[in-house]
Structure formats: structure tokens, C-alpha cells
PDB file of C-alpha atoms in Angstrom:
ATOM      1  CA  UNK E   1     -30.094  94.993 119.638  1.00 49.00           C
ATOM      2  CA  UNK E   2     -27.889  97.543 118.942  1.00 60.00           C
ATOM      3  CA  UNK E   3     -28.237 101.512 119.717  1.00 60.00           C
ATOM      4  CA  UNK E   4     -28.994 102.482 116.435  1.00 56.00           C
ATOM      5  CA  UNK E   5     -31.535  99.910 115.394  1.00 58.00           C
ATOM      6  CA  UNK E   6     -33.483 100.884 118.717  1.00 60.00           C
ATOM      7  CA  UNK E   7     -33.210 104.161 117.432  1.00 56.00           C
ATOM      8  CA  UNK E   8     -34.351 103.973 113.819  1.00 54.00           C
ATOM      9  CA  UNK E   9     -36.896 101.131 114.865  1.00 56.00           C
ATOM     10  CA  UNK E  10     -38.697 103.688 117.918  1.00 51.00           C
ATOM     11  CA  UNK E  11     -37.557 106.750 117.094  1.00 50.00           C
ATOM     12  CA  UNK E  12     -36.509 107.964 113.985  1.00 64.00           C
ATOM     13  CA  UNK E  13     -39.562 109.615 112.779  1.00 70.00           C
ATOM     14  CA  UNK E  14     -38.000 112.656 111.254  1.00 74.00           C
ATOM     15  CA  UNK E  15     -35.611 110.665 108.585  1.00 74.00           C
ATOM     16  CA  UNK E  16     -37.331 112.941 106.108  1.00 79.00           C
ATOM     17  CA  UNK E  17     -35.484 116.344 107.196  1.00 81.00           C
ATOM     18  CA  UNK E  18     -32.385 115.529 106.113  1.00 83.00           C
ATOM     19  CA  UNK E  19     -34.242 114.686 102.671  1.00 86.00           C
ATOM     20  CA  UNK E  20     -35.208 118.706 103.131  1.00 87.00           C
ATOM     21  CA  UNK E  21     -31.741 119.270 104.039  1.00 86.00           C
ATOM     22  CA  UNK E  22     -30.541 117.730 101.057  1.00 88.00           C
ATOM     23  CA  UNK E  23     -33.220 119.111  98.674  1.00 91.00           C
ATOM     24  CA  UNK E  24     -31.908 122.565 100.043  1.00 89.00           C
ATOM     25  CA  UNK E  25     -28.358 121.949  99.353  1.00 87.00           C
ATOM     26  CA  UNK E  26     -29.137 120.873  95.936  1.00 91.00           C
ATOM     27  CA  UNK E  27     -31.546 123.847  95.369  1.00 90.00           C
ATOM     28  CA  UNK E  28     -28.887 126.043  96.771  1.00 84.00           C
ATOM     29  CA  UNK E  29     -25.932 124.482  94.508  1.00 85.00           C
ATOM     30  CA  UNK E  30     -28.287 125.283  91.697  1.00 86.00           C
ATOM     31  CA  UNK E  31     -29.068 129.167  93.011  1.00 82.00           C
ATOM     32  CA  UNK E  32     -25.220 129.620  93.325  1.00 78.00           C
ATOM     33  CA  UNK E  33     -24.295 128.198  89.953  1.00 79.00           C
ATOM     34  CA  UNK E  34     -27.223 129.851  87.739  1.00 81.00           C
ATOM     35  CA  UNK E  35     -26.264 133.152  89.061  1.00 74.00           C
ATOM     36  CA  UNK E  36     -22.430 133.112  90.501  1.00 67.00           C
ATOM     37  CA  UNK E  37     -21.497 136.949  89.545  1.00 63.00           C
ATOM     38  CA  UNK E  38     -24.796 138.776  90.121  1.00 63.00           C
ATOM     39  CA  UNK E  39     -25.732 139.256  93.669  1.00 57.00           C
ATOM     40  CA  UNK E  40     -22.893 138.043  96.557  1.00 68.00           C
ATOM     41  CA  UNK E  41     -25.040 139.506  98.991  1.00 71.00           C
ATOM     42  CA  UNK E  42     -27.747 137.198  97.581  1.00 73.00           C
ATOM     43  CA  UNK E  43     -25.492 134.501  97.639  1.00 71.00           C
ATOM     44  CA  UNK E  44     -24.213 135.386 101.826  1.00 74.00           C
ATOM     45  CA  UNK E  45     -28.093 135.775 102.462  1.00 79.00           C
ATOM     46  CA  UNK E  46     -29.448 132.780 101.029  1.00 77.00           C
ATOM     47  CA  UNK E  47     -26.153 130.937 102.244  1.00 76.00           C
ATOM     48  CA  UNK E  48     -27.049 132.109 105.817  1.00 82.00           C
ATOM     49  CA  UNK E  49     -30.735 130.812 105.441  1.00 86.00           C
ATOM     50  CA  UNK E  50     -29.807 127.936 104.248  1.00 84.00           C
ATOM     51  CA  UNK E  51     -27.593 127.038 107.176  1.00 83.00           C
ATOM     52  CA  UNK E  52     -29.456 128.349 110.001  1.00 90.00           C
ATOM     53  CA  UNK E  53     -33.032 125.923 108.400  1.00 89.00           C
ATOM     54  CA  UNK E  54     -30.383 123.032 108.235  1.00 87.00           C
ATOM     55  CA  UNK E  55     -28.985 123.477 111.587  1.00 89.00           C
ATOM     56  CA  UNK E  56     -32.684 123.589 113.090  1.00 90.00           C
ATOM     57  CA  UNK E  57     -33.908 120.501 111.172  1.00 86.00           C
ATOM     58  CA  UNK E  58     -30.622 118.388 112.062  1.00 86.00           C
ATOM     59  CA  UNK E  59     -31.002 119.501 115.872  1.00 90.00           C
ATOM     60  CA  UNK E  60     -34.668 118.307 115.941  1.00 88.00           C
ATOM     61  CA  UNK E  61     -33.153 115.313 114.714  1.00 83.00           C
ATOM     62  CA  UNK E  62     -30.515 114.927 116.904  1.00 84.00           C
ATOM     63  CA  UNK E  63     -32.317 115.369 120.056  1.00 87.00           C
ATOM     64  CA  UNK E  64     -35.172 112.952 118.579  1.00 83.00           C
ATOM     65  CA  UNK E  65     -32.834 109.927 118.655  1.00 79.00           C
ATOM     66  CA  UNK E  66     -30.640 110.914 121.714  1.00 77.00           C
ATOM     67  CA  UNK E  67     -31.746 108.109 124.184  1.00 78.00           C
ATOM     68  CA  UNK E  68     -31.216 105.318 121.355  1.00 74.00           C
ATOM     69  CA  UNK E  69     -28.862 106.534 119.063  1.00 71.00           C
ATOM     70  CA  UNK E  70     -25.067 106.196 119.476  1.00 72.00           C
ATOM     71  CA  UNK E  71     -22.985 109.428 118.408  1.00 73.00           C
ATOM     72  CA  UNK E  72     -25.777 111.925 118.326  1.00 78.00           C
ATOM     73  CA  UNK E  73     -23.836 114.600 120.431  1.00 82.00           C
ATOM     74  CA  UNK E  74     -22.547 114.727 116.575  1.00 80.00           C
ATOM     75  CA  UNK E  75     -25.784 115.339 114.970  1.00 80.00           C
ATOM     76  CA  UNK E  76     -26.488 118.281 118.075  1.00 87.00           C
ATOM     77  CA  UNK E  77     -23.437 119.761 117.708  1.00 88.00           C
ATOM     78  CA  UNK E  78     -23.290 119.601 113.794  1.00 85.00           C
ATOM     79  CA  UNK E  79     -26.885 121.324 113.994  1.00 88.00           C
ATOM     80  CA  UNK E  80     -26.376 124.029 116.435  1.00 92.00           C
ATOM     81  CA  UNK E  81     -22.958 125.180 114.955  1.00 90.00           C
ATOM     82  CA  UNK E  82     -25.164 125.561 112.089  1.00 87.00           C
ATOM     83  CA  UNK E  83     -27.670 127.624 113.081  1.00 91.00           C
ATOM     84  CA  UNK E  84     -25.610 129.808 115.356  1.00 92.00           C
ATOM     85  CA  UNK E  85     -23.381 130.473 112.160  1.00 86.00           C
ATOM     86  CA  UNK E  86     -26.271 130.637 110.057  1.00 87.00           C
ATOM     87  CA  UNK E  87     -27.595 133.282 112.061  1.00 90.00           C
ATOM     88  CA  UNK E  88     -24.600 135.514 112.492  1.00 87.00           C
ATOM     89  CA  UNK E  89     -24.541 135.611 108.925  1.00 82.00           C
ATOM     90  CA  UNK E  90     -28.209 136.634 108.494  1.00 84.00           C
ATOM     91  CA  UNK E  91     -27.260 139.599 111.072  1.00 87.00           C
ATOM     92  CA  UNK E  92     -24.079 140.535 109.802  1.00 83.00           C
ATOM     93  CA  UNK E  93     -24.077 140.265 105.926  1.00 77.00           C
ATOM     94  CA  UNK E  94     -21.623 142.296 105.090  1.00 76.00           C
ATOM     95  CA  UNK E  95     -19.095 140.070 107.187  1.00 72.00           C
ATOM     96  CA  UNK E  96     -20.413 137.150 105.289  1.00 71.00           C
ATOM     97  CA  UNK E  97     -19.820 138.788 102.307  1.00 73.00           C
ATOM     98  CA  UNK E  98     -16.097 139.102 103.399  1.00 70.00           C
ATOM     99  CA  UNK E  99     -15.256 135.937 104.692  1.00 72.00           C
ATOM    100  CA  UNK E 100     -17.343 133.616 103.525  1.00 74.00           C
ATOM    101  CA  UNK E 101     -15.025 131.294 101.616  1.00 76.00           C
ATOM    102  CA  UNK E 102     -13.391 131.077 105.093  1.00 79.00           C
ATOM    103  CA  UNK E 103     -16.586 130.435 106.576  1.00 75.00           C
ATOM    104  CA  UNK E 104     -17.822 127.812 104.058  1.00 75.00           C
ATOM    105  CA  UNK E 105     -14.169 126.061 103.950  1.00 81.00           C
ATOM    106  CA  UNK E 106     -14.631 125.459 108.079  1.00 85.00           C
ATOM    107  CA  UNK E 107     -18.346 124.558 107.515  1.00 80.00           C
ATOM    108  CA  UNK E 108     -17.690 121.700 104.771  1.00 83.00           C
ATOM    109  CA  UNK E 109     -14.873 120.806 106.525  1.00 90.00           C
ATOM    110  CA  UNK E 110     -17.205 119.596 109.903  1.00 88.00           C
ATOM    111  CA  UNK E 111     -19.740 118.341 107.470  1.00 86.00           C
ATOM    112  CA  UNK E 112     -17.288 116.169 105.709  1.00 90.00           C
ATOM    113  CA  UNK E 113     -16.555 114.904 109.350  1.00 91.00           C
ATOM    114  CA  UNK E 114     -19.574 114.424 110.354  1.00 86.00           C
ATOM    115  CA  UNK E 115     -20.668 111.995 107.145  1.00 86.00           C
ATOM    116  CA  UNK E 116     -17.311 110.154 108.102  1.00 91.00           C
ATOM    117  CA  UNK E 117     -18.504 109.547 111.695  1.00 87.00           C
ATOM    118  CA  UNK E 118     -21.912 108.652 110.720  1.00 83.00           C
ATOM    119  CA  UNK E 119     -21.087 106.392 108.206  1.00 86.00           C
ATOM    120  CA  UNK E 120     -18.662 104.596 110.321  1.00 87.00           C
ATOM    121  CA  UNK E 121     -21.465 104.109 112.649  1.00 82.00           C
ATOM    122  CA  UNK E 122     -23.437 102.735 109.810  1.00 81.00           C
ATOM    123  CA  UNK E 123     -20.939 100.105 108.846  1.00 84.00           C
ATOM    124  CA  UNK E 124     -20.175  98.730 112.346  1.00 83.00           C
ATOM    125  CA  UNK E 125     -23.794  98.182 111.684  1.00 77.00           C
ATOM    126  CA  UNK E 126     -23.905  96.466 108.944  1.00 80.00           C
ATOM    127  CA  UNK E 127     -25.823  98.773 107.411  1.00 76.00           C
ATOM    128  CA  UNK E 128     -25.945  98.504 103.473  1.00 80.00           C
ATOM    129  CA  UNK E 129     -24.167 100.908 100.919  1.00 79.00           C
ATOM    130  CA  UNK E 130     -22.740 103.358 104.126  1.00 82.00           C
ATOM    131  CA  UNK E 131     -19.616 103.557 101.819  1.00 87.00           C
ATOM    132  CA  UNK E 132     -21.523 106.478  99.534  1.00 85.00           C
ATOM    133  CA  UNK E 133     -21.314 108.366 103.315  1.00 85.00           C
ATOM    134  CA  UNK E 134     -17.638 108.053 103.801  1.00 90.00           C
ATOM    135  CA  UNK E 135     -16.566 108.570 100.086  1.00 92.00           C
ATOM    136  CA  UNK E 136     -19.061 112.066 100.519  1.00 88.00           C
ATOM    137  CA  UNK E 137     -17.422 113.122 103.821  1.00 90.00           C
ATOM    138  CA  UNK E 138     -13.817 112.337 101.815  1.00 94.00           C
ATOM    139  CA  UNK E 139     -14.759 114.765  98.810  1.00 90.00           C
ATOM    140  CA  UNK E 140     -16.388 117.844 101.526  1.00 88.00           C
ATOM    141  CA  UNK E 141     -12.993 117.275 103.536  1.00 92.00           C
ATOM    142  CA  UNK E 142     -11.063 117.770  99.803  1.00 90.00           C
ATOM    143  CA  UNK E 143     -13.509 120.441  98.744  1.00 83.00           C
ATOM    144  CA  UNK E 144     -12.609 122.707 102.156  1.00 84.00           C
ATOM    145  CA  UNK E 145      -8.990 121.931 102.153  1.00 87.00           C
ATOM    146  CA  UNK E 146      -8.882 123.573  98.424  1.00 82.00           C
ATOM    147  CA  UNK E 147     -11.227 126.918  99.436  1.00 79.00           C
ATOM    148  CA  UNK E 148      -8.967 126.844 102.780  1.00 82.00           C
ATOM    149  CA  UNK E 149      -5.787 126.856 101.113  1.00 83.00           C
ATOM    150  CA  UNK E 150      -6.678 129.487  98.146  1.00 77.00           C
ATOM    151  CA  UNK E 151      -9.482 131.855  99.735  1.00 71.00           C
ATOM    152  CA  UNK E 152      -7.721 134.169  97.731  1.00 64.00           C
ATOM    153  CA  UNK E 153      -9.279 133.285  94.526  1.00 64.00           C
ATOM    154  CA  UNK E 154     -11.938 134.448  92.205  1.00 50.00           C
ATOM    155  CA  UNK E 155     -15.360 134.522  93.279  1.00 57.00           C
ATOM    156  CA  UNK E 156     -15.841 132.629  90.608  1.00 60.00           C
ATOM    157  CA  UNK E 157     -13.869 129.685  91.583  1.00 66.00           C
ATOM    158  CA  UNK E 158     -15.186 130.015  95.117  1.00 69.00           C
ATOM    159  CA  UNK E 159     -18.601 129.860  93.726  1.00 75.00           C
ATOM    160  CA  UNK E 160     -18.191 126.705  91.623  1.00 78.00           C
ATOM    161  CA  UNK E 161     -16.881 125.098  94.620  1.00 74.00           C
ATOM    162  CA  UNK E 162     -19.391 126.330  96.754  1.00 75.00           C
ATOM    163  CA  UNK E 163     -22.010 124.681  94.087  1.00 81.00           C
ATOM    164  CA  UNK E 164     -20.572 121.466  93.632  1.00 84.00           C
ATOM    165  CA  UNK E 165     -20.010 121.373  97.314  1.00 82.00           C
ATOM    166  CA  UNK E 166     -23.575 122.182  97.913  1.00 84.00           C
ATOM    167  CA  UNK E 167     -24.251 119.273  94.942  1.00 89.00           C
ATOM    168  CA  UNK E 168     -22.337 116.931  97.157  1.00 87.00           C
ATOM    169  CA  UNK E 169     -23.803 117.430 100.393  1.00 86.00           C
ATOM    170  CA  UNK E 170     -27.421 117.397  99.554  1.00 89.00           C
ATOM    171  CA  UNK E 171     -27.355 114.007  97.965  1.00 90.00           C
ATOM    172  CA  UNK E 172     -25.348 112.752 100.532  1.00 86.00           C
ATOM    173  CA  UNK E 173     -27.854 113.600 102.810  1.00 85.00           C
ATOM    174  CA  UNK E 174     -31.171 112.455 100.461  1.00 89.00           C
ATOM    175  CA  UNK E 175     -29.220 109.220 100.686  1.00 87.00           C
ATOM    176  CA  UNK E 176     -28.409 109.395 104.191  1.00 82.00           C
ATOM    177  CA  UNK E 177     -32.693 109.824 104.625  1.00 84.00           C
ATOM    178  CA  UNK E 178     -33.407 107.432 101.907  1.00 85.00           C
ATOM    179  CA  UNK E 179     -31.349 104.814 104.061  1.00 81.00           C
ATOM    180  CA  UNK E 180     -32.984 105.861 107.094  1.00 78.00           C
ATOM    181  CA  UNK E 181     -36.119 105.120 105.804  1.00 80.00           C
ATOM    182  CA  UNK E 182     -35.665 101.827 104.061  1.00 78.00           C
ATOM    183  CA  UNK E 183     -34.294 100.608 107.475  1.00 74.00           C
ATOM    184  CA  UNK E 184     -37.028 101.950 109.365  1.00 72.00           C
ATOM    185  CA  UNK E 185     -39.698 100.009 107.145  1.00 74.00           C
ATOM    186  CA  UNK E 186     -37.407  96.422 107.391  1.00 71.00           C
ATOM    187  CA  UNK E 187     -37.974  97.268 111.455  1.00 68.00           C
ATOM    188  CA  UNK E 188     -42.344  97.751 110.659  1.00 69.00           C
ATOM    189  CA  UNK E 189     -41.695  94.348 108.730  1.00 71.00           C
ATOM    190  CA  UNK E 190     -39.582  92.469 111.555  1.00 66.00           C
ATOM    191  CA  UNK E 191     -42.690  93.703 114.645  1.00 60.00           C
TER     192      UNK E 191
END
């Protein structure tokens, strides 16, 4: 059996943080769109929180599934540049509040990698619906190209991209847990 499915069958017990990861994204999308002119420092603050809870959730996920699970280094690496970056920016918010559409460009830019990766994984597994991955990881790498290429534009532009960005990633990653989880039972079926 393959490194994944000895992974989700033993060892992926924590599908459900990246359902809090994407409940968090979609919360934040909403926090950034209900209010996109009146508090950037609330928006670098919260954007820093958010980041540094996602990067410790994925990393306890990572290293969870790192004997079974092909490509985790992905997962670690994806976790700890977000909560080292997440962290700086709860230090520093001024600098966040500067550079931020810099910062968030790179950021969706790995995370529209990473879905890529995984859900490559997922369909040399033959796991069901992984396309809804790789179209999500498509639309984060369009999304970062866009606030990489015009950082120079309203905050208001920035901050509708930043939302629907934030929108994209957190379903992508209640789905990601959803399919987790519907694998893991078919394994509690199969023993």
C-alpha cells in the first residue's frame, strides 16, 4: 500500500486543522472585506495571527504524518515559513503595514504551490475530486502574480484580493480536510 494510504489509514488524526485553517481563511476574507479602509494595522495584525496559528497547525500536521506520508517536507516547510513570517509581522507591524502586499503576493504564491504538489500527490493516488486542489493552487499562483506585478495599487484593490484570496484558500483547505476525512473512514471500513 502506498505512502499516503499508510498515512491517512495510521496517522492522520489531525485532518481537522486544516478545516480550522480553512475556517480562518474564510473568517479572515470576511474581516478584510467588511472593513477594507478602516484599520490596516488591524488588517497587518490579524493577517500576522492568522499566519503564525496556520503555520503551527500545518506543522503539527506535517510532522504527524512524516514516517508515512510522501512529500511532507512540503507540509513542514509550508508551516514553518508561516509561522516565522507570521511572527515577524506580529513584532514588527509597522513593516507589515508597508509591505504587506509584497508579503502576501510571496505567501499565496507558496500556497498556490503547495495545493499543486499536494494534489498531484492525490491523483497519482487515485484519490477522488484532487482536481478542486490543483485548479485552487492555479487561481493563488494567478492571484500573487497580479498583487506581485501591481503592489503599487490601492489598498483597496490589494484588499479585495487579499479577501478573495483568503476566500480561495480556506475552502481549498476545508476540502482538502473534508477529503482527508472521508478517506480516513473508507480505511476504518476496509480493517
Amino acid at each position: 500500500m502506498s505512502n499516503l494510504f499508510n498515512a491517512i489509514r495510521s496517522n492522520v488524526k489531525y485532518w481537522w486543522l486544516y478545516l480550522l485553517n480553512g475556517i480562518i481563511f474564510i473568517i479572515a476574507g470576511f474581516v478584510v472585506f467588511s472593513n477594507p479602509f478602516s484599520s490596516y494595522v488591524l488588517l497587518s495584525i490579524f493577517f500576522a495571527v492568522t499566519l503564525f496559528v496556520s503555520g503551527f497547525a500545518e506543522i503539527i500536521f506535517a510532522v504527524s504524518n512524516r514516517e508515512h506520508m510522501y512529500g511532507w517536507g512540503w507540509s513542514l516547510a509550508s508551516g514553518i515559513i508561516d509561522l516565522v513570517v507570521g511572527l515577524l509581522l506580529m513584532i514588527y507591524p509597522a513593516v507589515s503595514m508597508a509591505v504587506i502586499p509584497i508579503f502576501l503576493g510571496f505567501w499565496f504564491l507558496f500556497r498556490g504551490i503547495s495545493l499543486i504538489v499536494f494534489s498531484i500527490q492525490l491523483s497519482m493516488e487515485k484519490v477522488p475530486n484532487w482536481g478542486w486542489l490543483l485548479v485552487g493552487g492555479i487561481i493563488l499562483i494567478m492571484l500573487s502574480v497580479f498583487i506581485l506585478d501591481n503592489p503599487a495599487l490601492g489598498v483597496a484593490t490589494i484588499l479585495g484580493i487579499v479577501a478573495a484570496s483568503f476566500w480561495v484558500a480556506g475552502v481549498l483547505a476545508i476540502i482538502f480536510a473534508f477529503r482527508l476525512r472521508h478517506v480516513k473512514k473508507e480505511f476504518k471500513k476496509l480493517v
